[in-house]
Short mmCIF file of C-alpha atoms and ligand atoms in Angstrom, two decimals:
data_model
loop_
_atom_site.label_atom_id
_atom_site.label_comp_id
_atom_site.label_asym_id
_atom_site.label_seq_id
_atom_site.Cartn_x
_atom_site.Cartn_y
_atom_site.Cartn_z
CA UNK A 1 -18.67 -2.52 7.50
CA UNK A 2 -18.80 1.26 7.13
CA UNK A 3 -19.02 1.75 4.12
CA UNK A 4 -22.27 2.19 2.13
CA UNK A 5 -21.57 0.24 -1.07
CA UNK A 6 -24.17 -0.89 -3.81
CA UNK A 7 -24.51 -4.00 -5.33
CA UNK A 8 -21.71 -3.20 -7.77
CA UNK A 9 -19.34 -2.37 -5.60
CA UNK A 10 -20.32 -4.84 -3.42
CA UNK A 11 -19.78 -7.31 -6.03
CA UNK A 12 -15.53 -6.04 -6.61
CA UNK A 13 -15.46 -5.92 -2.48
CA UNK A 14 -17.05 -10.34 -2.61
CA UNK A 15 -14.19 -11.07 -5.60
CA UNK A 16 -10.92 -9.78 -3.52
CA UNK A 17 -12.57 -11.71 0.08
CA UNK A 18 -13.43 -14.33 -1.53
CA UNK A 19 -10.08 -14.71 -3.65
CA UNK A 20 -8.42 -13.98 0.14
CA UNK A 21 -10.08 -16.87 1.87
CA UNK A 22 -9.95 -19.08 -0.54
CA UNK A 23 -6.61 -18.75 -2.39
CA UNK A 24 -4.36 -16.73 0.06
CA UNK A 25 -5.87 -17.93 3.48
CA UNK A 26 -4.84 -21.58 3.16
CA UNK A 27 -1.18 -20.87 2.17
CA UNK A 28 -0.58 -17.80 4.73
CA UNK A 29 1.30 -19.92 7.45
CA UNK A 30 3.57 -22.06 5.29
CA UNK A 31 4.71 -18.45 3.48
CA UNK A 32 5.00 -16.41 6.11
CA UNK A 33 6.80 -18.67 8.08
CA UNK A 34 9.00 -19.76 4.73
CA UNK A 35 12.62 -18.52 5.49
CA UNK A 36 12.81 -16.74 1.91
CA UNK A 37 10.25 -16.10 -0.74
CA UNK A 38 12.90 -15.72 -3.92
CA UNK A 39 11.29 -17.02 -6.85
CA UNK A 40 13.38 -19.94 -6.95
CA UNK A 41 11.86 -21.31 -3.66
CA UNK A 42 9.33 -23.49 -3.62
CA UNK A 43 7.04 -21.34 -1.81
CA UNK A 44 8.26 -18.55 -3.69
CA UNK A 45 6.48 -19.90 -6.57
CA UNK A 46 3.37 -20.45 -4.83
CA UNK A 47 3.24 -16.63 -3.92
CA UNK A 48 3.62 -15.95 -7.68
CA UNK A 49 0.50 -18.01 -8.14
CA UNK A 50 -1.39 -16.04 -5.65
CA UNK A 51 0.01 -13.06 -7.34
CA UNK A 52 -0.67 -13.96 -10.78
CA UNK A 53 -4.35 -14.65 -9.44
CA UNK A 54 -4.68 -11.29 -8.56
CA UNK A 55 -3.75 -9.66 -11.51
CA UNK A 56 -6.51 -12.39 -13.10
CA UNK A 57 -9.26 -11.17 -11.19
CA UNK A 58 -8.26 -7.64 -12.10
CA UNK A 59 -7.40 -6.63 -8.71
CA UNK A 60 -4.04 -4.92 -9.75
CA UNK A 61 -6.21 -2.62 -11.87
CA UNK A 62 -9.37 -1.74 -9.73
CA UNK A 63 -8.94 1.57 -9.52
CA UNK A 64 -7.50 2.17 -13.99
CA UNK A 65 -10.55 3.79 -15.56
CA UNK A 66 -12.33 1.33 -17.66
CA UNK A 67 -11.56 3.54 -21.03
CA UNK A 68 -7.66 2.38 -20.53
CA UNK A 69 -8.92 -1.70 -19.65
CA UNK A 70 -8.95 -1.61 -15.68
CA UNK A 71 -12.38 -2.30 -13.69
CA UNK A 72 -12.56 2.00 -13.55
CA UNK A 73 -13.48 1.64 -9.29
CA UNK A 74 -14.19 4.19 -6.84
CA UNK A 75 -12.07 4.08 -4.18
CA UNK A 76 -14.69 3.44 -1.33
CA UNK A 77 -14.62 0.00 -3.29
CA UNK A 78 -11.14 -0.21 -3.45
CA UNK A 79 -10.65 0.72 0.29
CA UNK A 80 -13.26 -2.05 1.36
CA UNK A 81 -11.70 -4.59 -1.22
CA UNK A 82 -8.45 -3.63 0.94
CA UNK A 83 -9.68 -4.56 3.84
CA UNK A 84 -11.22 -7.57 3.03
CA UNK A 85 -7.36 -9.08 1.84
CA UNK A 86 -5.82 -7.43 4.73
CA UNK A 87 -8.03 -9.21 6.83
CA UNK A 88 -6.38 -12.58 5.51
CA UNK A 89 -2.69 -11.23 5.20
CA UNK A 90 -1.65 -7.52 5.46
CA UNK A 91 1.51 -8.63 3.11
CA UNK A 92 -0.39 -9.82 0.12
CA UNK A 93 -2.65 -7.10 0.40
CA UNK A 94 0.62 -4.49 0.69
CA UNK A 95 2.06 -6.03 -2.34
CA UNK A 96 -1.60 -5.11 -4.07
CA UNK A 97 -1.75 -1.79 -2.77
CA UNK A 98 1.94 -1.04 -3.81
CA UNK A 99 1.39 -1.76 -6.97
CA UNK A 100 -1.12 0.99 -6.61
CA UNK A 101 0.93 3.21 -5.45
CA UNK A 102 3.04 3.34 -8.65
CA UNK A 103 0.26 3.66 -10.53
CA UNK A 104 -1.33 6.90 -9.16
CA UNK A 105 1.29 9.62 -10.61
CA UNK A 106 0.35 8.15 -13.76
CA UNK A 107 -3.23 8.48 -13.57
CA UNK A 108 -2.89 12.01 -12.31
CA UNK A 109 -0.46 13.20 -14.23
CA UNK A 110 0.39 11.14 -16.96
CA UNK A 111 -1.05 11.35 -20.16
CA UNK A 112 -2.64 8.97 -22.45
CA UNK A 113 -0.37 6.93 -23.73
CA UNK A 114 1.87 6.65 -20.21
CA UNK A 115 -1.95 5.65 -18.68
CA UNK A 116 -2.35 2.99 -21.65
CA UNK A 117 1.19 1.55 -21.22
CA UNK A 118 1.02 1.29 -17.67
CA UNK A 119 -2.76 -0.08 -17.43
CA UNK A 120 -1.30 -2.79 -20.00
CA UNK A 121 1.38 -4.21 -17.51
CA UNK A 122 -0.87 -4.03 -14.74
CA UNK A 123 -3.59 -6.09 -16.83
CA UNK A 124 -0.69 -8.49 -17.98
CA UNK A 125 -1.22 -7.63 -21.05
CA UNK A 126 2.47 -6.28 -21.41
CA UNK A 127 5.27 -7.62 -19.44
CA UNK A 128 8.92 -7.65 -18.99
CA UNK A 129 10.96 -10.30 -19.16
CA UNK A 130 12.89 -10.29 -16.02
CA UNK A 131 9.92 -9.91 -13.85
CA UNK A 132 9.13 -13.32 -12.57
CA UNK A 133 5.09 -12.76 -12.48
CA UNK A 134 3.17 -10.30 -14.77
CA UNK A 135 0.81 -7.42 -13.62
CA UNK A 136 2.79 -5.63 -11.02
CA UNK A 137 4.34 -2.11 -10.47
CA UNK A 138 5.68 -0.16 -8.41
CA UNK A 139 6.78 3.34 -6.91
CA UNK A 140 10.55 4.03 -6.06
CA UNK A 141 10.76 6.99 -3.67
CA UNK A 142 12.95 6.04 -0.90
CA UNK A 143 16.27 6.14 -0.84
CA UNK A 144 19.17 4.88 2.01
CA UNK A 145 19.96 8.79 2.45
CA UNK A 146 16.09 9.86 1.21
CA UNK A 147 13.42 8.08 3.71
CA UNK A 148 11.13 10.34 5.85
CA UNK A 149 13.39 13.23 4.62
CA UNK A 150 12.16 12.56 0.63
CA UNK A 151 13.34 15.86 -0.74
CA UNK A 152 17.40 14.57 -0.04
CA UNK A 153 17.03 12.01 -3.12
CA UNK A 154 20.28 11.80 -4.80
CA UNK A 155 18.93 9.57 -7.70
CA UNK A 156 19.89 11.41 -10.75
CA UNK A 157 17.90 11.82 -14.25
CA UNK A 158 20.29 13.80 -16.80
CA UNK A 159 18.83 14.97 -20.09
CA UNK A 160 21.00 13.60 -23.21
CA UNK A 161 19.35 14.70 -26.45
CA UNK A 162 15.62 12.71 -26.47
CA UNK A 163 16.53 10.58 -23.51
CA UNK A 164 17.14 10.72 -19.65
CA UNK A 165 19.75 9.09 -18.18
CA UNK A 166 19.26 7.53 -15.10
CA UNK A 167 21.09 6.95 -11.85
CA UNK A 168 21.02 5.85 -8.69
CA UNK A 169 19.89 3.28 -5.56
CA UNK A 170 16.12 3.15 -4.26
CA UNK A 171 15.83 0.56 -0.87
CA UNK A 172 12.69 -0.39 0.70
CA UNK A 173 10.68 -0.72 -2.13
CA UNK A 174 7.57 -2.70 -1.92
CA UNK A 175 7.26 -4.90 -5.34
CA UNK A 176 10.74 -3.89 -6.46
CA UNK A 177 11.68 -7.58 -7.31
CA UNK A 178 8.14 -8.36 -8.91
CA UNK A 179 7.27 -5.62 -11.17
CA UNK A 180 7.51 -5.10 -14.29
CA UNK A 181 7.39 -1.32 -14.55
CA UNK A 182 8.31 1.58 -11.50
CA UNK A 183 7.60 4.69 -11.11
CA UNK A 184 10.69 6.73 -10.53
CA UNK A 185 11.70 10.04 -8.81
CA UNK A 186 14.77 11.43 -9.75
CA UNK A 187 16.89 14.67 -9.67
CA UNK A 188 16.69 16.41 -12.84
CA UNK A 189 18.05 19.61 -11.81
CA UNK A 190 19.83 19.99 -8.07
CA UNK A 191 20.35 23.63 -7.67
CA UNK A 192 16.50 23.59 -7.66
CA UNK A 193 15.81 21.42 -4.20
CA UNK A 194 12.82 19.91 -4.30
CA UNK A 195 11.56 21.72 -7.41
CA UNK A 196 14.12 19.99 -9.29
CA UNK A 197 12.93 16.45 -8.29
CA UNK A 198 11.12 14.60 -11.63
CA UNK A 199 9.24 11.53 -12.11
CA UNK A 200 9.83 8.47 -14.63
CA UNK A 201 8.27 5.54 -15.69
CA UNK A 202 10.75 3.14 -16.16
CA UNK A 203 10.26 -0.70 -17.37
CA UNK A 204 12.23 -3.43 -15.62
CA UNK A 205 13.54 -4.84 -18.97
CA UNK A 206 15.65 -1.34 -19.67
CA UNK A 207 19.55 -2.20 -19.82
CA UNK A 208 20.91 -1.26 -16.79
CA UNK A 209 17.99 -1.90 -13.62
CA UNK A 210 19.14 -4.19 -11.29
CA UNK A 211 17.18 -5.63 -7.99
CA UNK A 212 19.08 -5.95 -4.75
CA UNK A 213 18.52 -8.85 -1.94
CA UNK A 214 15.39 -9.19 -0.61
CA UNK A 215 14.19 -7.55 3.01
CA UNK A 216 14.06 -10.27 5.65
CA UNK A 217 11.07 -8.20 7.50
CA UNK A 218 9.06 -9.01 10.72
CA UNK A 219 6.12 -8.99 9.00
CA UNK A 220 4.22 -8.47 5.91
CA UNK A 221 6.32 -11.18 4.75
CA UNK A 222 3.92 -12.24 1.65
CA UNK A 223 5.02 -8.42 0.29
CA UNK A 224 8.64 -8.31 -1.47
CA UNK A 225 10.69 -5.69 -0.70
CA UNK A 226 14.12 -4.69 -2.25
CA UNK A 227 16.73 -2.45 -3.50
CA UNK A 228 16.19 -1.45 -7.01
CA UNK A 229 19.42 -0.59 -8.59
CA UNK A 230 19.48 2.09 -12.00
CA UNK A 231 22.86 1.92 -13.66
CA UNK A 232 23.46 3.94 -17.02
CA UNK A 233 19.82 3.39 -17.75
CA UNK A 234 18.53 5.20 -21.26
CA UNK A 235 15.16 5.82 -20.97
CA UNK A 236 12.91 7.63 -23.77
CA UNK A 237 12.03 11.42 -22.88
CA UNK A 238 8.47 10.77 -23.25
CA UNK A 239 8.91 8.82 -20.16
CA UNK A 240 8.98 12.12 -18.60
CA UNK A 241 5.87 11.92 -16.35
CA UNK A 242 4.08 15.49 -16.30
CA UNK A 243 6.38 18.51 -16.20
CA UNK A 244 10.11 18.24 -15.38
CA UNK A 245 10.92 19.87 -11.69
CA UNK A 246 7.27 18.81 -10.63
CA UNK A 247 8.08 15.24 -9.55
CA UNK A 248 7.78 16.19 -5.43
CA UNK A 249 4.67 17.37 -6.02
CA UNK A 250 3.23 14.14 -7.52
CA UNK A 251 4.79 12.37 -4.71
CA UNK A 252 3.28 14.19 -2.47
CA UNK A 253 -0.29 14.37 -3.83
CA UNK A 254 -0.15 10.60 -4.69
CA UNK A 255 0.88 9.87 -0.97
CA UNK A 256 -2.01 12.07 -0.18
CA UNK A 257 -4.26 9.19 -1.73
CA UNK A 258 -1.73 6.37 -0.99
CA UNK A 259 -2.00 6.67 3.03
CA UNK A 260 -6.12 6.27 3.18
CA UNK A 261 -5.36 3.22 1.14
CA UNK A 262 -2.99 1.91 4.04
CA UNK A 263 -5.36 2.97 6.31
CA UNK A 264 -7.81 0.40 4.68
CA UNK A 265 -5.45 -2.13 5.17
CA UNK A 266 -4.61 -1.21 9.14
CA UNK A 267 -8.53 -1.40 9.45
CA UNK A 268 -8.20 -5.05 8.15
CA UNK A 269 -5.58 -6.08 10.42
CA UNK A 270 -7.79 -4.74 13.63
CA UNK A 271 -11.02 -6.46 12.12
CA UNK A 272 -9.34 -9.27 11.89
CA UNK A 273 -7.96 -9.15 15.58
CA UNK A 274 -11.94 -8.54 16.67
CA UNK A 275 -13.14 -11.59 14.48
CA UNK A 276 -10.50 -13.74 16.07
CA UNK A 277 -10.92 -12.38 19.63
CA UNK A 278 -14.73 -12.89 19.83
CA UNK A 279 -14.11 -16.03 18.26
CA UNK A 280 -11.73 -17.37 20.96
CA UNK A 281 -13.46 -15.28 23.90
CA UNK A 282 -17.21 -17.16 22.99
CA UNK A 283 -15.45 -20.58 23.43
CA UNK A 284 -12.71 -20.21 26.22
CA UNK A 285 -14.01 -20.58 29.61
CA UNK A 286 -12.97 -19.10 32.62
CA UNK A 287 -14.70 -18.92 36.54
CA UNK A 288 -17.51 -21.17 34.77
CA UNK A 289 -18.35 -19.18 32.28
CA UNK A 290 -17.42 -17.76 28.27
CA UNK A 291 -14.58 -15.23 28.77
CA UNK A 292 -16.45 -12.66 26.53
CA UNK A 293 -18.78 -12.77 29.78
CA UNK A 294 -16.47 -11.43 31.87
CA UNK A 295 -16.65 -7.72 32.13
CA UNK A 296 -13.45 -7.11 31.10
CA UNK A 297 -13.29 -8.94 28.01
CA UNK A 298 -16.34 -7.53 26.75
CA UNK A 299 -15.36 -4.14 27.43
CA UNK A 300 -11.85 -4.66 25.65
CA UNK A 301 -13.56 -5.83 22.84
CA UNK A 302 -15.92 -2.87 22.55
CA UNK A 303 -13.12 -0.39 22.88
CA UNK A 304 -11.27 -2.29 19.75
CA UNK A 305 -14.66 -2.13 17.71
CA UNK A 306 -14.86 1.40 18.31
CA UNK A 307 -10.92 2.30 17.49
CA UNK A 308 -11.53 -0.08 14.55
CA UNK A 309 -15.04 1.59 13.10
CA UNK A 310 -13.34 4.98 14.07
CA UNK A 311 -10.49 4.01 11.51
CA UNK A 312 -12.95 3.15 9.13
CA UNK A 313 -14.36 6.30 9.40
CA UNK A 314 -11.34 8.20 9.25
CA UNK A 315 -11.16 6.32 5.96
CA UNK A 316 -14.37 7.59 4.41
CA UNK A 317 -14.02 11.47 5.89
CA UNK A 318 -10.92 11.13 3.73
CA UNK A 319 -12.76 10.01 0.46
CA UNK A 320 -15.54 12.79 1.11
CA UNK A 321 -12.66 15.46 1.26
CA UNK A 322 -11.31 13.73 -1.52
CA UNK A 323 -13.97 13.63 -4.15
CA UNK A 324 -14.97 17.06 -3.33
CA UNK A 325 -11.80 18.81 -3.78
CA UNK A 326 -11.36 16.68 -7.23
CA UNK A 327 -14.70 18.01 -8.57
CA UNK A 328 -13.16 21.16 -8.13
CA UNK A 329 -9.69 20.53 -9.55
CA UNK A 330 -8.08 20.92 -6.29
CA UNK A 331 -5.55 18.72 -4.42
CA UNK A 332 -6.10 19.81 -0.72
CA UNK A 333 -6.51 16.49 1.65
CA UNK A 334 -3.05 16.05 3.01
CA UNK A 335 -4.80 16.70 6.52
CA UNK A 336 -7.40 14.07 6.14
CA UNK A 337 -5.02 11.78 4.72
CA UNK A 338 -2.66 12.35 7.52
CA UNK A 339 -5.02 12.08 10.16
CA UNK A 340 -6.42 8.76 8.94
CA UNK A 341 -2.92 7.14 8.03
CA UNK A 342 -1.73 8.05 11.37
CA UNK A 343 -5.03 7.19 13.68
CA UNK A 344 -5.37 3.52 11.56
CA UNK A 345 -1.69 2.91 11.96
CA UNK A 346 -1.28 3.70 15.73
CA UNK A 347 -5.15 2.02 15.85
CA UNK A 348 -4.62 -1.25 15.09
CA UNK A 349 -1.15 -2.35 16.58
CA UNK A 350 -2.94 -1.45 19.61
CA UNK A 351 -6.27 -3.65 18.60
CA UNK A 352 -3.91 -6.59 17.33
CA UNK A 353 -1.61 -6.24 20.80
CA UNK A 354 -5.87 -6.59 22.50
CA UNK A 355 -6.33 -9.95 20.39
CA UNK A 356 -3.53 -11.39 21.86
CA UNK A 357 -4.35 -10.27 25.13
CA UNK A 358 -7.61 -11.96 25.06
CA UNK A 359 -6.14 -14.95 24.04
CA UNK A 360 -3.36 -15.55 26.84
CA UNK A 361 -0.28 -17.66 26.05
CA UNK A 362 -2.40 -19.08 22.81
CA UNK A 363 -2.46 -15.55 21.48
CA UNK A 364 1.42 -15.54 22.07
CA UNK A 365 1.68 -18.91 20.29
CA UNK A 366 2.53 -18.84 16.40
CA UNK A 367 0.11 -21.89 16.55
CA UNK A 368 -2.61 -19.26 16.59
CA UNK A 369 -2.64 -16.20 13.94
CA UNK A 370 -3.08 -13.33 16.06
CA UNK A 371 0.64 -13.09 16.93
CA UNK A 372 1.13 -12.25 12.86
CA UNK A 373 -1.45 -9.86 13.17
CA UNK A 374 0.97 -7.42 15.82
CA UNK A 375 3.99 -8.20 13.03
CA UNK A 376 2.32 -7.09 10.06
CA UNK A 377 0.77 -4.05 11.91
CA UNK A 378 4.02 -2.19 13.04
CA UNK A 379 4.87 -1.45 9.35
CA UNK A 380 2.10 0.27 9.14
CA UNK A 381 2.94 3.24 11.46
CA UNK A 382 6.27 3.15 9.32
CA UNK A 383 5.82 2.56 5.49
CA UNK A 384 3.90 5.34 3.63
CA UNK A 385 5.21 8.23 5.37
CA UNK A 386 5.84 7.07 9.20
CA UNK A 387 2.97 8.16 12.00
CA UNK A 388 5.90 11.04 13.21
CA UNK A 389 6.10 12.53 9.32
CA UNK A 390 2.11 12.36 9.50
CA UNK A 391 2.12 14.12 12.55
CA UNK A 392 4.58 16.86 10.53
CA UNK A 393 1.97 17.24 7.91
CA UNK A 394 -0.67 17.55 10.29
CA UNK A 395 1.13 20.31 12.71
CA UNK A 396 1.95 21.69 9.52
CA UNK A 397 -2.06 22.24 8.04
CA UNK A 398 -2.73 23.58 11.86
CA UNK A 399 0.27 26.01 11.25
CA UNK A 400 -1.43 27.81 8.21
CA UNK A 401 -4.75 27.43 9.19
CA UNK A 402 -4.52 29.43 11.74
N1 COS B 1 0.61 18.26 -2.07
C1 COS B 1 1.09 19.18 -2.91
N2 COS B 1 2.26 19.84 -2.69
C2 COS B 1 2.94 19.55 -1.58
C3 COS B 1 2.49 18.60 -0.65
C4 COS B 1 1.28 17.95 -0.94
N3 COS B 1 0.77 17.04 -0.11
N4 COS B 1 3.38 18.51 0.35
C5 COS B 1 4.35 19.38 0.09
N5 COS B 1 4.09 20.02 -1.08
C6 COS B 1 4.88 21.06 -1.71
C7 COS B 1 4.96 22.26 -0.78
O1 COS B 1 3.87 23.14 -0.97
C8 COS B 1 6.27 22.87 -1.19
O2 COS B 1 6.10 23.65 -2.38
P1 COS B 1 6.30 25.26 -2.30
O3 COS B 1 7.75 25.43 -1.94
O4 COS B 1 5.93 25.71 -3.67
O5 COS B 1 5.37 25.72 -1.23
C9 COS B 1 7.12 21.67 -1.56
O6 COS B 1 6.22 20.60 -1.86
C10 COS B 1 8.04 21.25 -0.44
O7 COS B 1 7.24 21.04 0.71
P2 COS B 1 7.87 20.91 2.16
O8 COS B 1 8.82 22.05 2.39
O9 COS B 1 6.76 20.70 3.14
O10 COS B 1 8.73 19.57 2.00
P3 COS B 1 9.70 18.86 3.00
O11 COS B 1 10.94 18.52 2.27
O12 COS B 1 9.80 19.64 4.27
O13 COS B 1 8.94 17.46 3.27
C11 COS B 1 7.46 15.88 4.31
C12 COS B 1 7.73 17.34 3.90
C13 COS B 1 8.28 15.46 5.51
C14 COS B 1 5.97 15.85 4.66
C15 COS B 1 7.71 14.94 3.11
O14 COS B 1 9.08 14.85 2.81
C16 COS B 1 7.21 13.51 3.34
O15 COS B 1 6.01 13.23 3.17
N6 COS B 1 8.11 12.61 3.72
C17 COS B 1 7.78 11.18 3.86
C18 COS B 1 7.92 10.50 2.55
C19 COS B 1 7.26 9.18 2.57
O16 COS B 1 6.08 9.06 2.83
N7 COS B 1 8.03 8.16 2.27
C20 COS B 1 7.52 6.85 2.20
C21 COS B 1 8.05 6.26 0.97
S1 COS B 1 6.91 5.95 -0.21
S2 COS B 1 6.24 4.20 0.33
#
């Protein structure tokens, strides 16, 4: 592994593998080949237990600073604890780093109470009673007219004395049937564009939020992912994260963050493709001899190592640039972040399609995982910010620069 971790760190990056192996590894094929995952399904429940094991070890709140109860991680850590659950199922470890996701406005730009109230339903400690497992969040961005094209939300928040009312549809969003809180954008003033875009926290219990039917996806299928519906829904203005009219922004810069994060995950995915490769080439014989003795094997699987440890990289440039432009109160990574969303993305769908190259007509076989792996990596040149709106942001740094 890239990443230069001490014995700390190392110690968060050993609980999330080990939790993966030995929790989540043994039920991956029954769940993702389950039709449905609702809550009322029998395997639906057993992906609440996984989930509620997670939130447990304190994985849902690696990254909360210790002062507001979370286990206060840097996120080298979290990227490499990433990887390791990706590496057993990219779905469970989306559903981990979309809970994340919701999170981050708040710990940039909420203040101390928001931080405390949303640290407390991501430890469990609070919860709401129509979310069917404790300890989740997450962040509702999208909507059917608003994907790649953010800005166009039509979601509404309208000021009414000390509350906002909210309305509106959000689709695609990743925990939006298992959390108990989101993070929402919505249009607070719409003669402003996208300065007049605002964000909310929101708790799933408020009269009035609804979840749609769940997405029937390719892959990922141990993430849920659904409409969330806000009808007439009252919240407090102190719900009001940051300033009013700056709620783009904070999308923006917490995307900035987000996409490394998925990067970690696409990193898993393509590790996991080498691990199962080399497995299968050392064993399988061909002409008398190991396939991973054959040129061509061997060179395949030192061109996936290298895509793979480049992603990794990619991951860790980003963090640098990161930390550095924190220390100095400064937000400007969207090129790194870019960069390594888009490289790990493109990266390993090409590293998974490898694996089941090496392995023939078994690597085509459900019997054998690798044909999961090329499902659950698609989504991530598509969720996030897809690789053509990373390519946007990156045309668009080369634009000023020069
Ligand atoms: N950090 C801080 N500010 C940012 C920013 C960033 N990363 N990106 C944009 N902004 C600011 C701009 O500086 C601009 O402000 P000014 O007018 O004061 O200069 C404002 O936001 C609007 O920026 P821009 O004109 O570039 O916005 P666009 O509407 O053209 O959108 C893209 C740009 C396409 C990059 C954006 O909409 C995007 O990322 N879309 C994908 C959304 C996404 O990832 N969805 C996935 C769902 S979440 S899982």
């Amino acid at each position: 592994m890239g990443y230069i971790l001490n014995k700390d760190q190392m110690d968060i990056v050993n609980l999330a593998k080990d939790y993966a192996v030995k929790k989540v590894m043994p039920l991956v094929p029954e769940l993702d080949n389950a039709p449905e995952l609702t809550p009322e399904t029998e395997e639906g429940k057993k992906l609440l237990d996984l989930y509620q094991g997670a939130v447990d070890l304190g994985l849902t709140t690696l990254e909360i600073p210790e002062e507001y109860g979370g286990l206060g991680q840097d996120y080298y850590t979290v990227a490499a604890a990433y990887e390791e659950l990706s590496k057993v199922d990219a779905g469970f470890a989306t559903a981990v780093a979309a809970s994340s996701l919701g999170l981050k406005p708040i710990l940039q730009h909420g203040n101390d109470e928001q931080k405390k109230l949303y640290a407390d339903f991501l430890n469990g400690e609070k919860t709401s009673e129509k979310a069917p497992v404790p300890g989740f969040c997450a962040f509702c961005l999208t909507e059917p007219d608003a994907g790649s094209d953010a800005s166009n939300s039509k979601t509404t928040a309208k000021k009414v004395g000390d509350e906002y009312i909210i309305d509106g549809t959000k689709c695609f969003i990743t925990n939006g049937g298992v959390a108990s809180v989101y993070t929402v954008f919505a249009v607070t003033d719409k003669t402003k564009g996208v300065k007049g875009i605002s964000a909310f926290i929101v708790e799933r219990d408020r009269e009035g939020v609804s979840i749609g039917a769940e997405e029937n996806k390719m892959g990922i299928r141990l993430s849920n992912t659904t409409e969330v519906i806000f009808q007439d829904v009252h919240i407090p203005a102190d719900h009001l994260v940051g300033e009013e009219g700056k709620g783009f922004i904070y999308a923006m810069q917490t995307l900035d963050l987000a996409r490394p994060m998925i990067g970690a995950l696409a990193v898993g995915i393509a590790q996991r493709g080498i691990d199962e490769a080399v497995k299968y080439a050392q064993v399988r014989q061909t002409f008398g001899k190991p396939i991973i003795k054959h040129e061509a094997i061997a060179f395949k699987l030192a061109d996936m190592d290298i895509q793979t440890e480049v992603g990794r990289s990619s991951i860790i440039n980003f963090l640098n640039k990161y930390y550095d432009e924190r220390k100095n109160g400064r937000y400007n990574y969207s090129r790194e972040a870019a960069i390594c969303k888009c490289f790990c993305g493109d990266m390993c769908v090409q590293v998974a399609l490898d694996a089941i190259q090496i392995l023939g007509g078994f690597g085509y076989s459900r019997e054998y995982p690798v044909e999961k792996l090329v499902r659950d990596a698609k989504i991530m040149q598509i969720y996030e910010g897809t690789n053509e709106v990373q390519r946007i942001v990156i045309s668009g740094q080369i634009t000023k620069k020069h």
